[in-house]
mmCIF file of C-alpha atoms in Angstrom:
data_model
loop_
_atom_site.group_PDB
_atom_site.id
_atom_site.type_symbol
_atom_site.label_atom_id
_atom_site.label_comp_id
_atom_site.label_asym_id
_atom_site.label_seq_id
_atom_site.Cartn_x
_atom_site.Cartn_y
_atom_site.Cartn_z
ATOM 1 C CA MET A 1 -13.410 -11.762 -3.260
ATOM 2 C CA THR A 2 -15.885 -10.974 -6.025
ATOM 3 C CA ASP A 3 -15.565 -8.528 -8.901
ATOM 4 C CA GLN A 4 -18.659 -6.621 -7.763
ATOM 5 C CA GLN A 5 -18.000 -2.909 -7.353
ATOM 6 C CA LEU A 6 -18.950 -1.581 -3.932
ATOM 7 C CA VAL A 7 -17.397 1.910 -3.932
ATOM 8 C CA HIS A 8 -16.777 3.881 -7.128
ATOM 9 C CA LEU A 9 -15.128 7.311 -7.307
ATOM 10 C CA VAL A 10 -16.039 8.865 -10.647
ATOM 11 C CA GLY A 11 -14.005 11.851 -11.859
ATOM 12 C CA VAL A 12 -13.409 12.999 -8.283
ATOM 13 C CA SER A 13 -11.407 16.180 -7.654
ATOM 14 C CA LYS A 14 -10.747 18.007 -4.407
ATOM 15 C CA ILE A 15 -9.394 21.562 -4.323
ATOM 16 C CA TYR A 16 -8.255 23.335 -1.158
ATOM 17 C CA ASP A 17 -7.699 27.110 -1.426
ATOM 18 C CA GLY A 18 -7.101 26.868 -5.157
ATOM 19 C CA THR A 19 -4.656 23.962 -4.824
ATOM 20 C CA PRO A 20 -5.771 20.564 -6.207
ATOM 21 C CA ALA A 21 -5.347 17.714 -3.719
ATOM 22 C CA LEU A 22 -7.035 15.235 -6.097
ATOM 23 C CA LYS A 23 -7.247 15.530 -9.881
ATOM 24 C CA GLU A 24 -10.277 13.793 -11.372
ATOM 25 C CA ILE A 25 -9.460 10.328 -10.126
ATOM 26 C CA ASP A 26 -11.439 7.262 -11.104
ATOM 27 C CA LEU A 27 -11.236 4.367 -8.669
ATOM 28 C CA TYR A 28 -13.479 1.440 -7.868
ATOM 29 C CA ILE A 29 -13.238 -0.822 -4.867
ATOM 30 C CA ARG A 30 -14.670 -4.317 -4.952
ATOM 31 C CA ARG A 31 -16.767 -5.949 -2.282
ATOM 32 C CA ASN A 32 -14.601 -7.870 0.250
ATOM 33 C CA GLU A 33 -11.401 -6.399 -1.203
ATOM 34 C CA PHE A 34 -8.327 -5.233 0.736
ATOM 35 C CA LEU A 35 -7.312 -2.137 -1.232
ATOM 36 C CA THR A 36 -4.337 0.008 -0.250
ATOM 37 C CA LEU A 37 -3.785 3.632 -1.232
ATOM 38 C CA LEU A 38 -0.011 3.989 -1.335
ATOM 39 C CA GLY A 39 2.136 7.039 -1.885
ATOM 40 C CA PRO A 40 4.316 9.741 -0.325
ATOM 41 C CA SER A 41 3.026 12.515 1.943
ATOM 42 C CA GLY A 42 0.786 14.960 0.108
ATOM 43 C CA CYS A 43 -0.123 12.574 -2.719
ATOM 44 C CA GLY A 44 -3.877 12.626 -1.958
ATOM 45 C CA LYS A 45 -4.343 9.230 -0.319
ATOM 46 C CA THR A 46 -5.788 10.512 2.987
ATOM 47 C CA THR A 47 -7.990 12.992 1.097
ATOM 48 C CA THR A 48 -9.363 10.044 -0.902
ATOM 49 C CA LEU A 49 -10.080 8.171 2.321
ATOM 50 C CA ARG A 50 -11.808 11.195 3.891
ATOM 51 C CA LEU A 51 -13.993 11.590 0.807
ATOM 52 C CA ILE A 52 -15.105 7.950 1.013
ATOM 53 C CA GLY A 53 -15.771 8.383 4.740
ATOM 54 C CA GLY A 54 -17.817 11.544 4.220
ATOM 55 C CA PHE A 55 -15.495 13.871 6.143
ATOM 56 C CA GLU A 56 -14.932 15.866 2.938
ATOM 57 C CA GLN A 57 -17.092 16.470 -0.130
ATOM 58 C CA PRO A 58 -15.676 16.312 -3.668
ATOM 59 C CA THR A 59 -15.168 19.567 -5.580
ATOM 60 C CA THR A 60 -16.129 17.723 -8.770
ATOM 61 C CA GLY A 61 -17.236 14.177 -9.528
ATOM 62 C CA LYS A 62 -19.267 11.779 -7.436
ATOM 63 C CA ILE A 63 -18.846 8.880 -5.034
ATOM 64 C CA LEU A 64 -21.073 5.864 -5.563
ATOM 65 C CA PHE A 65 -21.775 3.235 -2.896
ATOM 66 C CA ASP A 66 -23.571 0.190 -4.257
ATOM 67 C CA GLY A 67 -24.500 2.335 -7.256
ATOM 68 C CA ARG A 68 -26.003 5.150 -5.146
ATOM 69 C CA ASP A 69 -24.462 8.626 -5.075
ATOM 70 C CA ILE A 70 -23.402 9.316 -1.468
ATOM 71 C CA SER A 71 -21.272 12.416 -2.149
ATOM 72 C CA SER A 72 -23.402 14.683 0.070
ATOM 73 C CA ILE A 73 -24.416 12.103 2.715
ATOM 74 C CA PRO A 74 -22.841 12.717 6.169
ATOM 75 C CA PRO A 75 -20.425 10.178 7.700
ATOM 76 C CA TYR A 76 -22.840 8.769 10.279
ATOM 77 C CA LYS A 77 -25.307 7.796 7.533
ATOM 78 C CA ARG A 78 -22.710 5.867 5.497
ATOM 79 C CA ARG A 79 -22.106 2.133 5.917
ATOM 80 C CA VAL A 80 -18.462 3.004 6.554
ATOM 81 C CA ASN A 81 -16.309 3.301 9.682
ATOM 82 C CA THR A 82 -12.832 4.801 10.068
ATOM 83 C CA VAL A 83 -9.768 3.964 12.177
ATOM 84 C CA PHE A 84 -7.472 6.989 12.358
ATOM 85 C CA GLN A 85 -3.727 7.129 12.907
ATOM 86 C CA ARG A 86 -4.454 8.719 16.296
ATOM 87 C CA TYR A 87 -6.876 6.214 17.719
ATOM 88 C CA ALA A 88 -9.089 8.864 19.429
ATOM 89 C CA LEU A 89 -10.094 6.521 22.251
ATOM 90 C CA PHE A 90 -12.099 7.865 25.189
ATOM 91 C CA SER A 91 -9.684 7.912 28.128
ATOM 92 C CA HIS A 92 -12.505 8.213 30.684
ATOM 93 C CA MET A 93 -14.016 4.919 29.473
ATOM 94 C CA ASN A 94 -12.682 1.393 29.907
ATOM 95 C CA VAL A 95 -12.039 -0.979 27.013
ATOM 96 C CA PHE A 96 -15.567 -2.410 27.029
ATOM 97 C CA GLU A 97 -17.258 0.994 26.997
ATOM 98 C CA ASN A 98 -14.974 2.310 24.233
ATOM 99 C CA ILE A 99 -15.990 -0.579 22.004
ATOM 100 C CA ALA A 100 -19.660 -0.355 23.033
ATOM 101 C CA PHE A 101 -19.903 3.403 22.422
ATOM 102 C CA GLY A 102 -21.427 3.243 18.924
ATOM 103 C CA LEU A 103 -23.896 0.547 19.974
ATOM 104 C CA ARG A 104 -25.111 2.644 22.893
ATOM 105 C CA ILE A 105 -25.616 5.598 20.537
ATOM 106 C CA LYS A 106 -27.884 3.279 18.521
ATOM 107 C CA LYS A 107 -29.732 2.416 21.784
ATOM 108 C CA MET A 108 -29.195 -1.338 21.494
ATOM 109 C CA ASP A 109 -30.225 -3.489 24.447
ATOM 110 C CA GLU A 110 -27.582 -4.520 26.995
ATOM 111 C CA LYS A 111 -27.651 -8.216 26.097
ATOM 112 C CA THR A 112 -26.959 -7.477 22.405
ATOM 113 C CA ILE A 113 -24.203 -5.006 23.325
ATOM 114 C CA ARG A 114 -22.465 -7.559 25.569
ATOM 115 C CA ALA A 115 -22.643 -10.233 22.877
ATOM 116 C CA LYS A 116 -21.297 -7.958 20.137
ATOM 117 C CA VAL A 117 -18.494 -6.460 22.261
ATOM 118 C CA GLY A 118 -17.497 -9.948 23.454
ATOM 119 C CA LYS A 119 -17.245 -11.124 19.864
ATOM 120 C CA MET A 120 -15.046 -8.145 18.950
ATOM 121 C CA LEU A 121 -12.788 -8.609 21.987
ATOM 122 C CA ASP A 122 -12.250 -12.205 20.918
ATOM 123 C CA LEU A 123 -11.524 -11.130 17.338
ATOM 124 C CA VAL A 124 -8.819 -8.661 18.405
ATOM 125 C CA ASN A 125 -7.378 -10.946 21.112
ATOM 126 C CA LEU A 126 -8.358 -8.701 24.030
ATOM 127 C CA THR A 127 -10.736 -10.995 25.928
ATOM 128 C CA GLY A 128 -10.238 -10.296 29.632
ATOM 129 C CA PHE A 129 -9.337 -6.636 29.057
ATOM 130 C CA GLU A 130 -12.927 -5.355 29.386
ATOM 131 C CA THR A 131 -12.424 -3.324 32.569
ATOM 132 C CA ARG A 132 -8.930 -2.058 31.797
ATOM 133 C CA SER A 133 -8.341 1.664 31.335
ATOM 134 C CA VAL A 134 -7.353 2.419 27.731
ATOM 135 C CA ASP A 135 -4.524 4.614 29.044
ATOM 136 C CA SER A 136 -2.952 1.538 30.650
ATOM 137 C CA LEU A 137 -2.742 -0.310 27.309
ATOM 138 C CA SER A 138 0.225 -0.561 24.955
ATOM 139 C CA GLY A 139 0.085 1.135 21.558
ATOM 140 C CA GLY A 140 -0.744 -2.152 19.859
ATOM 141 C CA GLN A 141 -3.540 -2.896 22.339
ATOM 142 C CA GLN A 142 -4.999 0.597 21.917
ATOM 143 C CA GLN A 143 -4.984 0.095 18.181
ATOM 144 C CA ARG A 144 -6.930 -3.165 18.580
ATOM 145 C CA VAL A 145 -9.528 -1.387 20.713
ATOM 146 C CA ALA A 146 -9.902 1.274 17.992
ATOM 147 C CA ILE A 147 -10.356 -1.435 15.346
ATOM 148 C CA ALA A 148 -12.878 -3.323 17.507
ATOM 149 C CA ARG A 149 -14.824 -0.086 18.118
ATOM 150 C CA ALA A 150 -15.044 0.469 14.351
ATOM 151 C CA LEU A 151 -15.907 -3.139 13.491
ATOM 152 C CA VAL A 152 -18.572 -3.648 16.176
ATOM 153 C CA ASN A 153 -20.897 -1.402 14.139
ATOM 154 C CA GLU A 154 -20.666 -3.930 11.278
ATOM 155 C CA PRO A 155 -19.653 -1.503 8.511
ATOM 156 C CA GLU A 156 -19.496 -2.702 4.934
ATOM 157 C CA VAL A 157 -16.264 -0.757 4.482
ATOM 158 C CA LEU A 158 -13.532 -0.138 7.054
ATOM 159 C CA LEU A 159 -11.236 2.812 6.315
ATOM 160 C CA LEU A 160 -7.793 2.717 7.961
ATOM 161 C CA ASP A 161 -5.638 5.845 7.861
ATOM 162 C CA GLU A 162 -2.031 4.743 8.573
ATOM 163 C CA PRO A 163 -3.170 2.881 11.719
ATOM 164 C CA LEU A 164 0.181 1.104 12.196
ATOM 165 C CA ALA A 165 2.427 4.161 11.866
ATOM 166 C CA ALA A 166 2.970 4.610 15.618
ATOM 167 C CA LEU A 167 3.962 0.984 16.274
ATOM 168 C CA ASP A 168 7.474 -0.457 16.386
ATOM 169 C CA LEU A 169 8.629 -2.674 13.523
ATOM 170 C CA LYS A 170 7.983 -6.059 15.182
ATOM 171 C CA LEU A 171 4.516 -5.104 16.400
ATOM 172 C CA ARG A 172 3.684 -3.475 13.075
ATOM 173 C CA ARG A 173 4.432 -6.714 11.242
ATOM 174 C CA GLU A 174 2.342 -8.717 13.705
ATOM 175 C CA MET A 175 -0.566 -6.328 13.235
ATOM 176 C CA GLN A 176 -0.251 -6.456 9.441
ATOM 177 C CA HIS A 177 -0.811 -10.209 9.643
ATOM 178 C CA GLU A 178 -3.671 -9.844 12.133
ATOM 179 C CA LEU A 179 -5.441 -7.150 10.114
ATOM 180 C CA LYS A 180 -5.327 -9.254 6.964
ATOM 181 C CA ASN A 181 -6.700 -12.243 8.870
ATOM 182 C CA MET A 182 -9.499 -10.102 10.342
ATOM 183 C CA GLN A 183 -10.455 -8.853 6.912
ATOM 184 C CA LYS A 184 -10.627 -12.391 5.529
ATOM 185 C CA GLN A 185 -12.543 -13.667 8.552
ATOM 186 C CA LEU A 186 -15.103 -10.843 8.493
ATOM 187 C CA GLY A 187 -15.434 -10.697 4.715
ATOM 188 C CA ILE A 188 -15.701 -6.905 4.572
ATOM 189 C CA THR A 189 -13.954 -4.314 2.434
ATOM 190 C CA PHE A 190 -10.831 -2.664 3.863
ATOM 191 C CA VAL A 191 -9.403 0.553 2.392
ATOM 192 C CA PHE A 192 -5.958 1.087 3.895
ATOM 193 C CA VAL A 193 -3.747 4.172 3.619
ATOM 194 C CA THR A 194 0.037 3.891 4.014
ATOM 195 C CA HIS A 195 3.309 5.293 2.709
ATOM 196 C CA ASP A 196 5.056 2.006 3.604
ATOM 197 C CA GLN A 197 5.707 -0.072 0.481
ATOM 198 C CA GLU A 198 6.389 -3.310 2.346
ATOM 199 C CA GLU A 199 3.140 -2.927 4.288
ATOM 200 C CA ALA A 200 1.191 -2.444 1.065
ATOM 201 C CA LEU A 201 2.827 -5.389 -0.704
ATOM 202 C CA SER A 202 2.295 -7.815 2.186
ATOM 203 C CA MET A 203 -1.349 -7.007 2.995
ATOM 204 C CA SER A 204 -3.206 -5.926 -0.132
ATOM 205 C CA ASP A 205 -5.329 -7.593 -2.769
ATOM 206 C CA THR A 206 -5.013 -4.403 -4.818
ATOM 207 C CA ILE A 207 -2.706 -1.373 -4.574
ATOM 208 C CA ALA A 208 -3.360 2.096 -5.984
ATOM 209 C CA VAL A 209 -0.080 4.040 -6.176
ATOM 210 C CA MET A 210 -0.646 7.811 -5.939
ATOM 211 C CA LYS A 211 1.430 10.907 -6.641
ATOM 212 C CA ASP A 212 0.434 14.582 -6.747
ATOM 213 C CA GLY A 213 -3.292 13.877 -6.546
ATOM 214 C CA GLU A 214 -3.303 11.299 -9.339
ATOM 215 C CA ILE A 215 -3.340 7.510 -9.469
ATOM 216 C CA GLN A 216 -0.183 6.311 -11.206
ATOM 217 C CA GLN A 217 -1.017 2.599 -11.306
ATOM 218 C CA ILE A 218 -3.595 0.170 -9.930
ATOM 219 C CA GLY A 219 -2.957 -3.565 -9.738
ATOM 220 C CA THR A 220 -2.112 -6.570 -7.622
ATOM 221 C CA PRO A 221 1.057 -6.354 -5.499
ATOM 222 C CA GLU A 222 2.759 -8.683 -7.984
ATOM 223 C CA ASP A 223 1.766 -6.529 -10.968
ATOM 224 C CA ILE A 224 2.866 -3.308 -9.299
ATOM 225 C CA TYR A 225 6.234 -4.749 -8.257
ATOM 226 C CA ASN A 226 7.064 -6.751 -11.376
ATOM 227 C CA GLU A 227 5.500 -4.514 -14.049
ATOM 228 C CA PRO A 228 5.678 -0.887 -12.853
ATOM 229 C CA ARG A 229 4.024 1.502 -15.293
ATOM 230 C CA ASN A 230 6.517 4.333 -14.906
ATOM 231 C CA ALA A 231 9.726 5.352 -13.178
ATOM 232 C CA PHE A 232 7.907 6.824 -10.168
ATOM 233 C CA VAL A 233 6.101 3.556 -9.411
ATOM 234 C CA ALA A 234 9.278 1.547 -9.967
ATOM 235 C CA GLY A 235 11.236 3.805 -7.648
ATOM 236 C CA PHE A 236 8.560 3.951 -4.968
ATOM 237 C CA ILE A 237 7.745 0.231 -4.823
ATOM 238 C CA GLY A 238 10.892 -1.477 -3.632
ATOM 239 C CA GLU A 239 14.416 -0.632 -4.747
ATOM 240 C CA SER A 240 15.276 -0.367 -8.420
ATOM 241 C CA ASN A 241 18.013 0.475 -10.860
ATOM 242 C CA ILE A 242 16.438 2.950 -13.303
ATOM 243 C CA VAL A 243 18.639 3.901 -16.257
ATOM 244 C CA ASP A 244 18.225 5.600 -19.631
ATOM 245 C CA GLY A 245 17.790 3.329 -22.621
ATOM 246 C CA VAL A 246 16.802 3.269 -26.291
ATOM 247 C CA MET A 247 14.499 0.697 -27.908
ATOM 248 C CA HIS A 248 16.075 -0.462 -31.176
ATOM 249 C CA GLU A 249 12.972 -2.498 -31.993
ATOM 250 C CA ASP A 250 10.517 -4.726 -30.162
ATOM 251 C CA LYS A 251 12.364 -6.884 -27.611
ATOM 252 C CA VAL A 252 15.742 -5.233 -28.247
ATOM 253 C CA VAL A 253 16.981 -2.429 -25.985
ATOM 254 C CA GLU A 254 20.239 -0.559 -25.564
ATOM 255 C CA PHE A 255 21.449 0.746 -22.204
ATOM 256 C CA ALA A 256 24.806 1.240 -20.485
ATOM 257 C CA GLY A 257 26.477 1.118 -23.917
ATOM 258 C CA GLN A 258 25.306 -2.426 -24.686
ATOM 259 C CA VAL A 259 22.391 -4.006 -26.579
ATOM 260 C CA PHE A 260 20.231 -6.543 -24.712
ATOM 261 C CA ASP A 261 17.290 -8.800 -25.465
ATOM 262 C CA CYS A 262 14.144 -8.051 -23.456
ATOM 263 C CA VAL A 263 10.500 -9.130 -23.612
ATOM 264 C CA ASP A 264 8.773 -5.753 -24.047
ATOM 265 C CA GLY A 265 7.484 -4.207 -27.240
ATOM 266 C CA GLY A 266 5.123 -1.553 -28.545
ATOM 267 C CA PHE A 267 7.671 1.269 -28.562
ATOM 268 C CA GLY A 268 8.824 3.373 -31.505
ATOM 269 C CA LYS A 269 12.079 2.607 -33.287
ATOM 270 C CA MET A 270 14.975 4.214 -31.377
ATOM 271 C CA GLU A 271 12.527 5.596 -28.799
ATOM 272 C CA PRO A 272 14.176 6.801 -25.552
ATOM 273 C CA VAL A 273 12.890 4.746 -22.592
ATOM 274 C CA ASP A 274 13.451 4.120 -18.912
ATOM 275 C CA VAL A 275 14.953 0.706 -18.129
ATOM 276 C CA VAL A 276 14.149 -0.785 -14.716
ATOM 277 C CA ILE A 277 16.142 -3.660 -13.217
ATOM 278 C CA ARG A 278 15.473 -4.856 -9.686
ATOM 279 C CA PRO A 279 18.641 -5.369 -7.587
ATOM 280 C CA GLU A 280 17.765 -9.003 -6.849
ATOM 281 C CA ASP A 281 17.561 -9.723 -10.596
ATOM 282 C CA VAL A 282 21.253 -8.919 -11.229
ATOM 283 C CA LYS A 283 23.488 -12.004 -11.156
ATOM 284 C CA LEU A 284 27.203 -11.427 -10.585
ATOM 285 C CA VAL A 285 29.483 -13.626 -12.687
ATOM 286 C CA GLN A 286 33.040 -13.606 -13.998
ATOM 287 C CA PRO A 287 33.684 -10.470 -16.124
ATOM 288 C CA GLU A 288 34.138 -12.424 -19.358
ATOM 289 C CA GLU A 289 30.698 -14.087 -18.929
ATOM 290 C CA ALA A 290 28.690 -10.863 -19.294
ATOM 291 C CA LYS A 291 28.322 -7.866 -21.649
ATOM 292 C CA LEU A 292 28.109 -5.532 -18.676
ATOM 293 C CA GLN A 293 31.245 -5.394 -16.539
ATOM 294 C CA GLY A 294 32.089 -3.349 -13.475
ATOM 295 C CA VAL A 295 33.877 -3.002 -10.143
ATOM 296 C CA VAL A 296 32.395 -3.572 -6.679
ATOM 297 C CA LYS A 297 32.480 -0.219 -4.828
ATOM 298 C CA SER A 298 30.786 -1.142 -1.540
ATOM 299 C CA VAL A 299 29.384 -4.160 0.322
ATOM 300 C CA THR A 300 26.850 -4.128 3.173
ATOM 301 C CA PHE A 301 25.457 -7.196 4.902
ATOM 302 C CA ILE A 302 21.785 -6.613 5.721
ATOM 303 C CA GLY A 303 20.696 -9.936 7.189
ATOM 304 C CA VAL A 304 19.230 -12.051 4.404
ATOM 305 C CA HIS A 305 21.567 -10.851 1.659
ATOM 306 C CA TYR A 306 24.463 -8.606 0.759
ATOM 307 C CA GLU A 307 23.789 -5.193 -0.729
ATOM 308 C CA MET A 308 26.522 -4.214 -3.174
ATOM 309 C CA ILE A 309 27.152 -1.161 -5.307
ATOM 310 C CA VAL A 310 28.785 -2.087 -8.599
ATOM 311 C CA GLN A 311 30.044 0.696 -10.845
ATOM 312 C CA ALA A 312 29.669 -0.158 -14.536
ATOM 313 C CA ALA A 313 29.436 2.088 -17.606
ATOM 314 C CA GLY A 314 29.498 5.150 -15.368
ATOM 315 C CA ILE A 315 26.435 3.960 -13.427
ATOM 316 C CA ASP A 316 26.235 2.823 -9.798
ATOM 317 C CA TRP A 317 24.185 -0.387 -9.848
ATOM 318 C CA LEU A 318 22.486 -1.714 -6.719
ATOM 319 C CA VAL A 319 22.853 -5.507 -6.474
ATOM 320 C CA HIS A 320 21.314 -7.846 -3.898
ATOM 321 C CA SER A 321 22.855 -11.304 -3.611
ATOM 322 C CA THR A 322 23.367 -14.035 -1.038
ATOM 323 C CA LEU A 323 26.902 -14.367 -2.427
ATOM 324 C CA MET A 324 29.367 -11.596 -1.608
ATOM 325 C CA GLU A 325 32.009 -10.138 -3.912
ATOM 326 C CA PRO A 326 34.668 -8.046 -2.117
ATOM 327 C CA VAL A 327 35.217 -4.337 -2.669
ATOM 328 C CA GLY A 328 37.478 -3.831 -5.687
ATOM 329 C CA ALA A 329 36.496 -7.119 -7.373
ATOM 330 C CA LYS A 330 35.894 -6.995 -11.127
ATOM 331 C CA VAL A 331 32.585 -8.642 -11.971
ATOM 332 C CA GLY A 332 30.206 -9.283 -14.820
ATOM 333 C CA MET A 333 26.496 -8.507 -14.453
ATOM 334 C CA LEU A 334 23.927 -10.812 -16.030
ATOM 335 C CA VAL A 335 20.216 -9.939 -16.290
ATOM 336 C CA ALA A 336 17.675 -12.252 -17.900
ATOM 337 C CA PRO A 337 15.543 -10.715 -20.701
ATOM 338 C CA MET A 338 12.355 -11.129 -18.622
ATOM 339 C CA ASP A 339 13.937 -9.100 -15.795
ATOM 340 C CA ILE A 340 14.621 -6.065 -17.993
ATOM 341 C CA HIS A 341 11.504 -3.883 -17.667
ATOM 342 C CA ILE A 342 10.976 -1.142 -20.255
ATOM 343 C CA MET A 343 8.814 1.904 -19.562
ATOM 344 C CA LYS A 344 7.881 5.010 -21.475
ATOM 345 C CA LYS A 345 9.634 8.122 -20.246
ATOM 346 C CA VAL A 346 7.286 10.249 -18.159
ATOM 347 C CA SER A 347 8.175 13.680 -16.857
ATOM 348 C CA PHE A 348 7.176 14.463 -13.275
ATOM 349 C CA GLY A 349 7.317 18.172 -12.595
#
């Protein structure tokens, strides 16, 4: 992946019937990047995708593709293809003809069409399915046909609007892996829309977290997870304990009635802050070994670890551990300074 910008949204807004769906967002997407737009329903992620695809035009701002303004160019003239959540396959055509459809529109010769469709069938592991009716395929197979139909036109950017949403968990995870491999193999830019945090973390080079038509944070999966910019991002990406705190000075924070060392700075003296601690970063020890002490209120085994609720200082703390403490046990809670994340308080109306 290079740092070269391929798509750049500059001050883009979209207003529907007086209601802003996007609020002057700035976003660039690099060539050969797998970028995911992540957020809850109504946050603007699908609107952003439709603007890039040409299905909507921005109310303000512009969309650049390779430095050229394409804001008013129709979808069929953009070097972009889209895979929708509903695959929109042609039920009266077999698998081969569904994939070949765009090539026939371009009036390519039969030999070229056969070669290109064959290559796509191999890429999506559907060789031998050419004459099958699309209605006879499983959901995962139909999704592969939709992806092959989009990719056969050799777009520079593939837009994917929650394409895995209709699949069961096992198949969804298989397709996550396959999609990432396809993107690497083809070396094209993928822009992927999802509300599934795990999907975004496992597939993306870059994640843009959105809320209420605005981008809250852009970064690598590791950055977004380990260094969330605000309480919304922390709460949306994985599970978190988010509690009120006060910064005494750089690298010293008070929360839950105790003062702790941390690694963050740049806050005002005695500034109120949000403190984020991931449940896997809490280590349970003997009560006398920790400043923070509590009682285990519930224990749930969820496969790879135990999920425990520990009540301490009037707060219910979520703790993930491979070691179980029984309900009613008195425990201490240790958190390393580097695992105490401090964020400015932001109000979300």
